[in-house]
mmCIF file of C-alpha atoms in Angstrom:
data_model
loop_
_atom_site.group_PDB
_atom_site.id
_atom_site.type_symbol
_atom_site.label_atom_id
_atom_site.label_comp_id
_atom_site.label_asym_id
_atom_site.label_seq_id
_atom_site.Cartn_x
_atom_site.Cartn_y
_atom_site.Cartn_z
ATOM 1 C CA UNK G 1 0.000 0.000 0.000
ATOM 2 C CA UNK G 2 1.455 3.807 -1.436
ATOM 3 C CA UNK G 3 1.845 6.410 1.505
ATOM 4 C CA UNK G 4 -0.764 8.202 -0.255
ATOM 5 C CA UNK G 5 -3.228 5.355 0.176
ATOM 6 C CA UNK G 6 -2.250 4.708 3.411
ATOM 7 C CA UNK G 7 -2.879 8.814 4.477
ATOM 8 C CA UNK G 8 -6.439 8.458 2.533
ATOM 9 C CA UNK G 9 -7.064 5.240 4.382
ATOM 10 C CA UNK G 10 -6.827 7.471 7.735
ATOM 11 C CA UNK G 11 -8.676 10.031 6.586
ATOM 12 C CA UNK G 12 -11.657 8.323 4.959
ATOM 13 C CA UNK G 13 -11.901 6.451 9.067
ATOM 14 C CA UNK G 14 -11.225 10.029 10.594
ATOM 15 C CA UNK G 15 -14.893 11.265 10.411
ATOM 16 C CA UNK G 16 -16.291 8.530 12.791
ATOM 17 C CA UNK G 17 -13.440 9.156 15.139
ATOM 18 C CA UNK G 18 -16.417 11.284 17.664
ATOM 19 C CA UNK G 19 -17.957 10.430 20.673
ATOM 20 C CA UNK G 20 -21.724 11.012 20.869
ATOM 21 C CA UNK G 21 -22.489 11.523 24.220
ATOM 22 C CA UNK G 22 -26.135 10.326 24.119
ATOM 23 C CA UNK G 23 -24.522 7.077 22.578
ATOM 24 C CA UNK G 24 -21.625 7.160 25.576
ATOM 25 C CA UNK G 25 -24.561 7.173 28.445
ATOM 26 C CA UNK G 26 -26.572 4.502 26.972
ATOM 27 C CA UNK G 27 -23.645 2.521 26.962
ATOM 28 C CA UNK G 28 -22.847 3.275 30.808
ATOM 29 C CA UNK G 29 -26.609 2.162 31.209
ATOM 30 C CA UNK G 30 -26.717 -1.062 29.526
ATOM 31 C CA UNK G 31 -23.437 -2.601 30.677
ATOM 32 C CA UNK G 32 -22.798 -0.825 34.036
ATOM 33 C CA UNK G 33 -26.366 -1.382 35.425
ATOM 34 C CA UNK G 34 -26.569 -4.989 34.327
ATOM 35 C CA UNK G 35 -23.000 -5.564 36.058
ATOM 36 C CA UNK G 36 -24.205 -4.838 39.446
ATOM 37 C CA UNK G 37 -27.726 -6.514 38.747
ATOM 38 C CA UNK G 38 -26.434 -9.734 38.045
ATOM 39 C CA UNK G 39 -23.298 -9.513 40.946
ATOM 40 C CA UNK G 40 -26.889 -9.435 43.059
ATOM 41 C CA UNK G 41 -27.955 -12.165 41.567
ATOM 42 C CA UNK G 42 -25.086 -14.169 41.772
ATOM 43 C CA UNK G 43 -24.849 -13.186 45.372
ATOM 44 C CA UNK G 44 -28.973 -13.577 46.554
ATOM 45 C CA UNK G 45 -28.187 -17.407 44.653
ATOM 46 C CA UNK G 46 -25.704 -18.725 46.688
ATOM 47 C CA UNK G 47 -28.219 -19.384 49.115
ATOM 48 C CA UNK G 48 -29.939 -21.894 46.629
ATOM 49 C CA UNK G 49 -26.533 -23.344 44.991
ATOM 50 C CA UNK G 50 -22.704 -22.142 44.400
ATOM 51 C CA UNK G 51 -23.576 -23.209 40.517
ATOM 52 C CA UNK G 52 -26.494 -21.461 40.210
ATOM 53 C CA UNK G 53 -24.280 -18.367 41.611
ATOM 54 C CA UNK G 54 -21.669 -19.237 39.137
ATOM 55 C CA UNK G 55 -23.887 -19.060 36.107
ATOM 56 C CA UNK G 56 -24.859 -15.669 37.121
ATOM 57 C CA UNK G 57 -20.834 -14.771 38.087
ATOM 58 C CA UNK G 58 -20.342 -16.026 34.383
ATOM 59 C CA UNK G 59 -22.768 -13.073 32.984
ATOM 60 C CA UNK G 60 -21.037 -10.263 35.284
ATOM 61 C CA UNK G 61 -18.205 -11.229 33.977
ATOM 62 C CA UNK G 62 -19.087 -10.505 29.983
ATOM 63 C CA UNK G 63 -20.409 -7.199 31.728
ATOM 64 C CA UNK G 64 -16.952 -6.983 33.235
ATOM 65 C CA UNK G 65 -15.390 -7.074 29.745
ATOM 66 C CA UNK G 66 -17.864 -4.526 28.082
ATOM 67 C CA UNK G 67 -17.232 -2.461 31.058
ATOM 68 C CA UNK G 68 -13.193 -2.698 30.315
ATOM 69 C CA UNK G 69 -14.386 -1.538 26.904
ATOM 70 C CA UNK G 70 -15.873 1.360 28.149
ATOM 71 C CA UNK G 71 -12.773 2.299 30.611
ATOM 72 C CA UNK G 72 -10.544 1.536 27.301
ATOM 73 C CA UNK G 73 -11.984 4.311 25.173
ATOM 74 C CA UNK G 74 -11.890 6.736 28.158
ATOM 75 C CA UNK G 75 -7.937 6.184 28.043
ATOM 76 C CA UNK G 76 -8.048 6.940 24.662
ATOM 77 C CA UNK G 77 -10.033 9.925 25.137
ATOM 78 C CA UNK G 78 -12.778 8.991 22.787
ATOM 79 C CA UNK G 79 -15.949 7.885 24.767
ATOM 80 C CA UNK G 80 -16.644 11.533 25.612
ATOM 81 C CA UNK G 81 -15.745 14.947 24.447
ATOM 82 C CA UNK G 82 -14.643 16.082 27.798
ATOM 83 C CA UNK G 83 -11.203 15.295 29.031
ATOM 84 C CA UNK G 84 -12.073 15.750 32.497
ATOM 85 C CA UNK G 85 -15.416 13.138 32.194
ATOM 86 C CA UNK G 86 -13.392 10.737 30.467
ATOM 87 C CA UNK G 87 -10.623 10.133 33.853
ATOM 88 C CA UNK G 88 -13.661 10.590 35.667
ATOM 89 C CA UNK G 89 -15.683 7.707 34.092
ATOM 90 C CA UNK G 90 -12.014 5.850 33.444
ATOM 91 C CA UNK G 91 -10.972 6.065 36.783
ATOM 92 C CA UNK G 92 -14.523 4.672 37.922
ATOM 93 C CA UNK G 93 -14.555 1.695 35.440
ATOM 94 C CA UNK G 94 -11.171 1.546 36.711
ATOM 95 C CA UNK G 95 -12.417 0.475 40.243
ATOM 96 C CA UNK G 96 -14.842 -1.871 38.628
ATOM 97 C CA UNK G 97 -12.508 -3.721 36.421
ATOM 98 C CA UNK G 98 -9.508 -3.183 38.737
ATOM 99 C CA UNK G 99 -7.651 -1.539 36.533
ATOM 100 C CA UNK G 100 -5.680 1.922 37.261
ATOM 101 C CA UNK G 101 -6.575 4.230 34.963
ATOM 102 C CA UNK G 102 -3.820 6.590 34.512
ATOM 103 C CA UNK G 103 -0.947 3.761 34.546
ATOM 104 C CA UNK G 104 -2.515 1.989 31.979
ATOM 105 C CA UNK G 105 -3.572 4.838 30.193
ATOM 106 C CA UNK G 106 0.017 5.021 29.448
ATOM 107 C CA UNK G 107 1.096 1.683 28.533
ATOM 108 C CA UNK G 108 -1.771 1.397 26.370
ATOM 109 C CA UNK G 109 -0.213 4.497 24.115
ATOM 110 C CA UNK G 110 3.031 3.173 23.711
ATOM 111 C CA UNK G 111 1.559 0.059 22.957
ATOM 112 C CA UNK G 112 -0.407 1.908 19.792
ATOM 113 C CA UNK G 113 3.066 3.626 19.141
ATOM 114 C CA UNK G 114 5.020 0.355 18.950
ATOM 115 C CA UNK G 115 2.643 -2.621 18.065
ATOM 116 C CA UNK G 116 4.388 -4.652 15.656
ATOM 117 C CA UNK G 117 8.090 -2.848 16.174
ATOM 118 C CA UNK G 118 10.738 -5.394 17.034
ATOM 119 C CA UNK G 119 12.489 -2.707 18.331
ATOM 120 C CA UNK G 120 10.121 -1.463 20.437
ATOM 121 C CA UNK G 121 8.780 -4.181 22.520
ATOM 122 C CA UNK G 122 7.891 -4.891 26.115
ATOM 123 C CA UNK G 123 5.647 -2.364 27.332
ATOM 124 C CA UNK G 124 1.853 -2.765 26.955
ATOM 125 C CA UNK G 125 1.813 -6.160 25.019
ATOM 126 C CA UNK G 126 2.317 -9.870 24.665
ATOM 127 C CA UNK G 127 6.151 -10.306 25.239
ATOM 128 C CA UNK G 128 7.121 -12.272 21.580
ATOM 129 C CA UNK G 129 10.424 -13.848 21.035
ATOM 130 C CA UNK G 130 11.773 -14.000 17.424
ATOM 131 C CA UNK G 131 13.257 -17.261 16.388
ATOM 132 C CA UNK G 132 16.606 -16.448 16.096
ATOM 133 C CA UNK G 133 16.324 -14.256 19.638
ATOM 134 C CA UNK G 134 15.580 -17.728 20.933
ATOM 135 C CA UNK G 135 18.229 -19.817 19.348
ATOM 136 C CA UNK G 136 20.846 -17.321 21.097
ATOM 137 C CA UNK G 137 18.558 -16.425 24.575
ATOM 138 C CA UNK G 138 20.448 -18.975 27.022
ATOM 139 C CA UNK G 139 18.563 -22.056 29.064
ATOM 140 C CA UNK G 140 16.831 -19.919 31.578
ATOM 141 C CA UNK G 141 15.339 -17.136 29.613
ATOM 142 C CA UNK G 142 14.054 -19.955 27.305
ATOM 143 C CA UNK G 143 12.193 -21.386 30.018
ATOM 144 C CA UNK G 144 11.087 -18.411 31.437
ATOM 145 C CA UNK G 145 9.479 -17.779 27.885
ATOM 146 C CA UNK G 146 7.906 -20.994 27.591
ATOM 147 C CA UNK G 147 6.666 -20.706 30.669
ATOM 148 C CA UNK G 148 4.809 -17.509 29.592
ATOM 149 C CA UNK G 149 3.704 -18.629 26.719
ATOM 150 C CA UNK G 150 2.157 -21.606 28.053
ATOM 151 C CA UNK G 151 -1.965 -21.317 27.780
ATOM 152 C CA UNK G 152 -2.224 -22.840 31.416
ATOM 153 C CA UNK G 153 -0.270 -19.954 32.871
ATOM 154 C CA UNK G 154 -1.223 -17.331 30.618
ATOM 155 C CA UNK G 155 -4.695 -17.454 31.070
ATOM 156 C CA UNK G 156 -4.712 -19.548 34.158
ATOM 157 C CA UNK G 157 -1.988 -17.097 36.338
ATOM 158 C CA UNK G 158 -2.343 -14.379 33.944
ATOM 159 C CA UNK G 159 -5.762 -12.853 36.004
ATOM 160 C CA UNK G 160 -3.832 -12.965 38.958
ATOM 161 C CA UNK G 161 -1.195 -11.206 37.710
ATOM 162 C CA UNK G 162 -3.176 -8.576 36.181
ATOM 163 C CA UNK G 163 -5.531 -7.676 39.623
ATOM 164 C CA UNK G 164 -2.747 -8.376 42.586
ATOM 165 C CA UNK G 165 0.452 -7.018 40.569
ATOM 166 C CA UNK G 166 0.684 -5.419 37.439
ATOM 167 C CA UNK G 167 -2.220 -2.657 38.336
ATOM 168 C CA UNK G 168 -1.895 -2.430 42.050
ATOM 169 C CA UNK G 169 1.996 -1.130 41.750
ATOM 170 C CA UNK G 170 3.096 1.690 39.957
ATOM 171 C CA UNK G 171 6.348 2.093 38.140
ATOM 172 C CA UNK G 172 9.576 3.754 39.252
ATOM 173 C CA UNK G 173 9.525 7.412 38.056
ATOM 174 C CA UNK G 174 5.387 7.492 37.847
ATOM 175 C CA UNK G 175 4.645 11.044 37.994
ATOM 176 C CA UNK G 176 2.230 12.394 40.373
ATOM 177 C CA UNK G 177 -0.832 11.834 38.499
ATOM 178 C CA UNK G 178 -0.128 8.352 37.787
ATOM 179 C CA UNK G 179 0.643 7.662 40.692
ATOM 180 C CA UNK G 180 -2.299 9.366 43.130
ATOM 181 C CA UNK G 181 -4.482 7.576 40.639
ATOM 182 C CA UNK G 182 -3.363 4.353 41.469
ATOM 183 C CA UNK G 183 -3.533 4.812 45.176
ATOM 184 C CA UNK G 184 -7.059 5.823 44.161
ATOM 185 C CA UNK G 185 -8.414 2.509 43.032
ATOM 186 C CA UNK G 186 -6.458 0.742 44.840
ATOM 187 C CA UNK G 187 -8.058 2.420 48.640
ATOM 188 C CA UNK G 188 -11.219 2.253 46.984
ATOM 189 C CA UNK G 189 -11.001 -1.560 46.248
ATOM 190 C CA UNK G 190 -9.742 -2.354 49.616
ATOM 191 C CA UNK G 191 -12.844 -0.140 51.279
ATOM 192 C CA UNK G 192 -15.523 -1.711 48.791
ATOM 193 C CA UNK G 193 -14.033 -5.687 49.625
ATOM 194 C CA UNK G 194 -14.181 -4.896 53.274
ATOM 195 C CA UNK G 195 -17.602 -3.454 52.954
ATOM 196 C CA UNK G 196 -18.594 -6.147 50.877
ATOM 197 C CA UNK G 197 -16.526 -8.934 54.135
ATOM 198 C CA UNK G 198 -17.728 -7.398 56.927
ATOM 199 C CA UNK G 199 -21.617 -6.972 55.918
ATOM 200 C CA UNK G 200 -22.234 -9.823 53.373
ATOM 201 C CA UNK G 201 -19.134 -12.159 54.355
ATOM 202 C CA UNK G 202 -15.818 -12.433 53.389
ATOM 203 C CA UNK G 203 -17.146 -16.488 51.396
ATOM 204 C CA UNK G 204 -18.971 -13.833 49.288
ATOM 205 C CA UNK G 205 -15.840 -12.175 48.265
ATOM 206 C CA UNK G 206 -14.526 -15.779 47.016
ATOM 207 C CA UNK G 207 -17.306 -17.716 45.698
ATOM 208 C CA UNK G 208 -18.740 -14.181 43.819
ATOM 209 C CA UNK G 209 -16.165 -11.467 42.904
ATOM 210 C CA UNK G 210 -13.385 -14.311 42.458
ATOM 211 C CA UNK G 211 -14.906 -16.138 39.544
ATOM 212 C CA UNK G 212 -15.954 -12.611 38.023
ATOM 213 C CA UNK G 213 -12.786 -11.320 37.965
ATOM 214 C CA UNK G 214 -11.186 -14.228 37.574
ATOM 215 C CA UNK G 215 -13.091 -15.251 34.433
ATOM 216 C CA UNK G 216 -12.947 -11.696 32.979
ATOM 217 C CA UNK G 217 -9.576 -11.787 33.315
ATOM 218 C CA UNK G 218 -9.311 -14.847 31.304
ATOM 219 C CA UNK G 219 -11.365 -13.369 28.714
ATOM 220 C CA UNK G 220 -9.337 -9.930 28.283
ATOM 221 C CA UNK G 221 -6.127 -11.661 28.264
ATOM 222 C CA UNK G 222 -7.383 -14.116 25.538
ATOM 223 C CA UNK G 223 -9.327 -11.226 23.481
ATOM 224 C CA UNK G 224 -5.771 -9.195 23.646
ATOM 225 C CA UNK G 225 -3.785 -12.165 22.977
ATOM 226 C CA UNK G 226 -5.906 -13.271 19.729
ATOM 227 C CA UNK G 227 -5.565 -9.820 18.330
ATOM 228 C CA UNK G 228 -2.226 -9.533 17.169
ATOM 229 C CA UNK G 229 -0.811 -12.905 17.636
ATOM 230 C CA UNK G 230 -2.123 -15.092 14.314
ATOM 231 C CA UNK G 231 -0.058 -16.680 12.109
ATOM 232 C CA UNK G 232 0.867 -13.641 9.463
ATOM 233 C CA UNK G 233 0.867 -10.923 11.824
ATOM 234 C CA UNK G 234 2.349 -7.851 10.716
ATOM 235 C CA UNK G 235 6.141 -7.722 12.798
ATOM 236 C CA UNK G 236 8.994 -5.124 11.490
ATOM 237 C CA UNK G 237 12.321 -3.929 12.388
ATOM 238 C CA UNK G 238 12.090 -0.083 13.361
ATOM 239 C CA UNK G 239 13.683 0.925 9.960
ATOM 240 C CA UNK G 240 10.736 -0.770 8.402
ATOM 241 C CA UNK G 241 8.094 -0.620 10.500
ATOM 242 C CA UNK G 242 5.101 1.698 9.343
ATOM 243 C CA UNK G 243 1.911 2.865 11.613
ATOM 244 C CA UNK G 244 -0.991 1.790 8.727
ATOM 245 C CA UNK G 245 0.785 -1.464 8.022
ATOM 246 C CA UNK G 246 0.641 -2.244 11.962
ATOM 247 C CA UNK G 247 -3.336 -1.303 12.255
ATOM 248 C CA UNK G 248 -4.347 -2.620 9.127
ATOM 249 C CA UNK G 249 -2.170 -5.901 8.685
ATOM 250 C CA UNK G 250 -1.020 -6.626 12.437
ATOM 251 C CA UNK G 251 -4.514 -6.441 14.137
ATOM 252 C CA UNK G 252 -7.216 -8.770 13.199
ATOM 253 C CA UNK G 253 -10.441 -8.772 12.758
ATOM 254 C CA UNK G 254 -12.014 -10.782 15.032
ATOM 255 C CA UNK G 255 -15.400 -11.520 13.494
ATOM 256 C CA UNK G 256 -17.150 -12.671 16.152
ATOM 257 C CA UNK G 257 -21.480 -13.556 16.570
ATOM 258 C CA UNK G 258 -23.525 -10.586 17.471
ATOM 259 C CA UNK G 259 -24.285 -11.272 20.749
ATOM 260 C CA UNK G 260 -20.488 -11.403 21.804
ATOM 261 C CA UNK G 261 -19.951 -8.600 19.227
ATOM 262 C CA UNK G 262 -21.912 -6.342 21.598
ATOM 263 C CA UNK G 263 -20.428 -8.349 24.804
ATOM 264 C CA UNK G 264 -17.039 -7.517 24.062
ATOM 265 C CA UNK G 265 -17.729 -3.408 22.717
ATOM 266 C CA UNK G 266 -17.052 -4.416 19.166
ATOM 267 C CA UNK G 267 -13.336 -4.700 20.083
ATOM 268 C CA UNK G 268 -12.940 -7.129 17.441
ATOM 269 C CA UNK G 269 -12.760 -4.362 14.432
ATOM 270 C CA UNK G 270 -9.411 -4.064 15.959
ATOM 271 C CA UNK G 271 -7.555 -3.024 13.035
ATOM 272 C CA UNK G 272 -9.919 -0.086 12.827
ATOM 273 C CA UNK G 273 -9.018 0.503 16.581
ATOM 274 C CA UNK G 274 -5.196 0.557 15.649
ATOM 275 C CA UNK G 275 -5.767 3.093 12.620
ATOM 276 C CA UNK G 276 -7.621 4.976 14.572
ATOM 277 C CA UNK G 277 -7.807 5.061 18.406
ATOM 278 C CA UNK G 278 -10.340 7.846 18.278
ATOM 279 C CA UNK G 279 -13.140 6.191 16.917
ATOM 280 C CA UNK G 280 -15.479 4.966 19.639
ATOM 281 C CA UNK G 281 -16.236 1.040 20.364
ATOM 282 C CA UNK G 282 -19.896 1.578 19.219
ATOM 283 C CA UNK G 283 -18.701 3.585 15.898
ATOM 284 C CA UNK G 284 -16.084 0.623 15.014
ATOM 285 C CA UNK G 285 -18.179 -1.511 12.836
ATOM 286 C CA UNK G 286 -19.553 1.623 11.202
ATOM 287 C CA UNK G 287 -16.076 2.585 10.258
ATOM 288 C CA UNK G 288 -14.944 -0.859 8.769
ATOM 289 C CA UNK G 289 -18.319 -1.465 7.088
ATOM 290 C CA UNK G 290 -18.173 2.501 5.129
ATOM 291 C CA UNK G 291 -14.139 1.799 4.253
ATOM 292 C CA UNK G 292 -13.715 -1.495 1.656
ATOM 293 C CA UNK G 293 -9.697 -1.478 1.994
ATOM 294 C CA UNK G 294 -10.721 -2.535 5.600
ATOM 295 C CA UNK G 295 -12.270 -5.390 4.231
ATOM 296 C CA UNK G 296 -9.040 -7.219 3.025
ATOM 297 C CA UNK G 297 -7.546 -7.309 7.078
ATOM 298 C CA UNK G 298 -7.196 -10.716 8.371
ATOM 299 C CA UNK G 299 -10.276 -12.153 9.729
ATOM 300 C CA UNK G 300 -10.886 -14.691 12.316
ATOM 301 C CA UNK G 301 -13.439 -16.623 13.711
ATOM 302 C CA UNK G 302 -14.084 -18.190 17.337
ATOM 303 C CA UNK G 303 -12.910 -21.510 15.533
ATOM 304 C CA UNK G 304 -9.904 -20.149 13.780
ATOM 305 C CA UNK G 305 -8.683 -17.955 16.478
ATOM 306 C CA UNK G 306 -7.901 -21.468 18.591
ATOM 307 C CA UNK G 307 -5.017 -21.746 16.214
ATOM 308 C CA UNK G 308 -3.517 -19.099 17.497
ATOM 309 C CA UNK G 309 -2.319 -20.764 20.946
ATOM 310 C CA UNK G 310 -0.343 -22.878 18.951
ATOM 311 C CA UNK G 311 2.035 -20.130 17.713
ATOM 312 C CA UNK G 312 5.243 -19.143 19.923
ATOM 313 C CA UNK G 313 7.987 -17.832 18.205
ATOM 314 C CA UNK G 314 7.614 -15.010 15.558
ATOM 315 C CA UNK G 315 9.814 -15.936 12.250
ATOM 316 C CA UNK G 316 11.445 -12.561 11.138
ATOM 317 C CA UNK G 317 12.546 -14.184 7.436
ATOM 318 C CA UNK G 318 9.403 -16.269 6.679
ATOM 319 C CA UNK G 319 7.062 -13.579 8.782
ATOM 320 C CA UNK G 320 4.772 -15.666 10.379
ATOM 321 C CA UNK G 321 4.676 -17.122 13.413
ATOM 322 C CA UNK G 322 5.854 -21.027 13.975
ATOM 323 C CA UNK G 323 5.093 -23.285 16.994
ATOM 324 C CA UNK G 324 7.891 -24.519 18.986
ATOM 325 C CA UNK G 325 8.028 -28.429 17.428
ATOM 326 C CA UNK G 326 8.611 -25.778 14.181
ATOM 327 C CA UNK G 327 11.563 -24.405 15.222
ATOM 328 C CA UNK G 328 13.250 -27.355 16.653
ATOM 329 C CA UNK G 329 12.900 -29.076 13.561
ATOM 330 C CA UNK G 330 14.387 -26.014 12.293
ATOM 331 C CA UNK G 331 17.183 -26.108 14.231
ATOM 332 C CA UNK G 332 17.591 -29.462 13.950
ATOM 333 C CA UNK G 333 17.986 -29.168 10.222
ATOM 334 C CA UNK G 334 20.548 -26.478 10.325
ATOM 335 C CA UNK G 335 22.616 -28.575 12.505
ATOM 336 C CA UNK G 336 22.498 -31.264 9.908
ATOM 337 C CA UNK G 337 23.253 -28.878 7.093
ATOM 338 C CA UNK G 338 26.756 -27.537 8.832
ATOM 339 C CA UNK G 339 27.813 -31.395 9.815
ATOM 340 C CA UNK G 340 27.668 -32.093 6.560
#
């Protein structure tokens, strides 16, 4: 694609790159109130059974996620016009999700400023080893790696991770902001749990909020891991490495039935989301269905996007990803070639 498709590309998205408030509040409405409702319901059912609880944990947690979705476009500034009602409502859905707002906030832009750089990795995203990174990393980092990689601790550990570290510390050198804001959630989470112990019990804190939270996390991690990691994702050197060619061809488009469409905030027109952060989650669709070039990024399906857990290493001269038993035999084979 020409530069001068690629700037016409951005600018035919641009004009749905507005909130509309009226559209911003009925969102708040419809996932916010329902989130509560069925944590209620979840909670008033333990009394009859722990699974009929669970089934009703299960549905906060899908609210959980299109709350996230809601707290995502307020770090991006685009769910309202208003800077100031956007870390008000971000630092809120914050609480919900446990997320803090202004720390991630940041990661989250340097992850649209380097998704898909090689050079420019390790803040904000799936940590990806090239092939020949891992042929020269030495016995421990390769463990550490497949270790991370590993679907049992990345979606299993990875919710833990997220709620108990990665959002309840902030980083050396946070400025003030940052850093007030995460002491923010985090005080209000610890008030709202001990509310929540010392009135309804503390067995309501682990056989409720744990499987919401925990299952949302799940979700998130697996939505953010399917995104960018399928088999010819877009991966460049920084020399090479262009901002279109990211969104468009390094983001997928995960094409996903309506229900879960409107579940997840229509994160799945993700490429649209990488071209142009702007654009709110209930404009997304809008903006890929009025734009045909947007029509030729990769699509994937529930069934397809299993494939993706597969795929481990990222191979910088065939530029796709391979699975580990693929670069063995890989190695294998070079070591063959230079015996003989």
């Amino acid at each position: 694609m020409s530069k001068q498709k690629q700037a016409q590309l951005r600018k035919d998205v641009m004009p749905f790159a507005k909130s509309q408030t009226k559209a911003s509040i009925i969102q708040l409405f419809n996932t916010i109130l329902p989130f509560f409702a069925l944590w209620f319901l979840a909670y008033q059912s333990l009394s009859i059974s722990f699974w009929l609880s669970l089934v009703f944990s299960i549905g906060a947690a899908g609210f959980m996620i299109r709350t996230f979705i809601i707290f995502h476009d307020c770090a991006h500034q685009s769910f309202f016009k208003s800077k100031k009602w956007n870390t008000f409502f971000g630092t809120l859905t914050g609480i919900i999700t446990h997320f803090a707002f202004e720390k991630w906030k940041r990661e989250h832009s340097i992850h649209h400023a380097t998704s898909g750089n090689l050079d420019k990795r390790g803040i904000g995203d799936i940590w990806v080893m090239t092939v020949e990174e891992y042929e020269a990393a030495g016995r421990w980092e390769r463990l550490q790696y497949r270790l991370y990689r590993n679907p049992l601790i990345m979606f299993g550990l990875g919710p833990l991770s997220l709620f108990l570290h990665a959002n309840r510390f902030n980083r050396k050198g946070a400025k003030k902001k940052e850093s007030m804001n995460t002491y923010l959630i985090n005080v209000s989470l610890v008030a709202i749990y001990c509310l929540i112990g010392f009135t309804l019990g503390w067995h309501v804190l682990l056989m409720v909020q744990l499987p919401i939270i925990y299952v949302a996390g799940m979700l998130g991690i697996w939505l953010f891991y399917v995104q960018h990691q399928f088999e010819d994702s877009y991966f460049e050197n920084e020399a090479e490495w262009d901002y279109v060619k990211a969104a468009v061809d390094g983001s997928s488009y995960y094409k996903l039935p309506k229900w879960l469409e409107w579940m997840t905030g229509s994160i799945g027109y993700h490429h649209v989301h990488h071209l142009a952060p702007r654009v709110p989650n209930y404009s997304l669709e809008k903006a890929h269905e009025s734009t045909p070039p947007l029509h030729q990024a990769t699509t994937i399906t529930l069934k397809s996007s299993l494939e993706s857990i597969k795929f481990r290493l990222y191979d910088e001269k065939e530029k796709t990803f391979v699975t580990f038993r693929e670069m063995k035999e890989k190695m294998n084979a070079k070591q063959h070639a230079s015996v003989e």
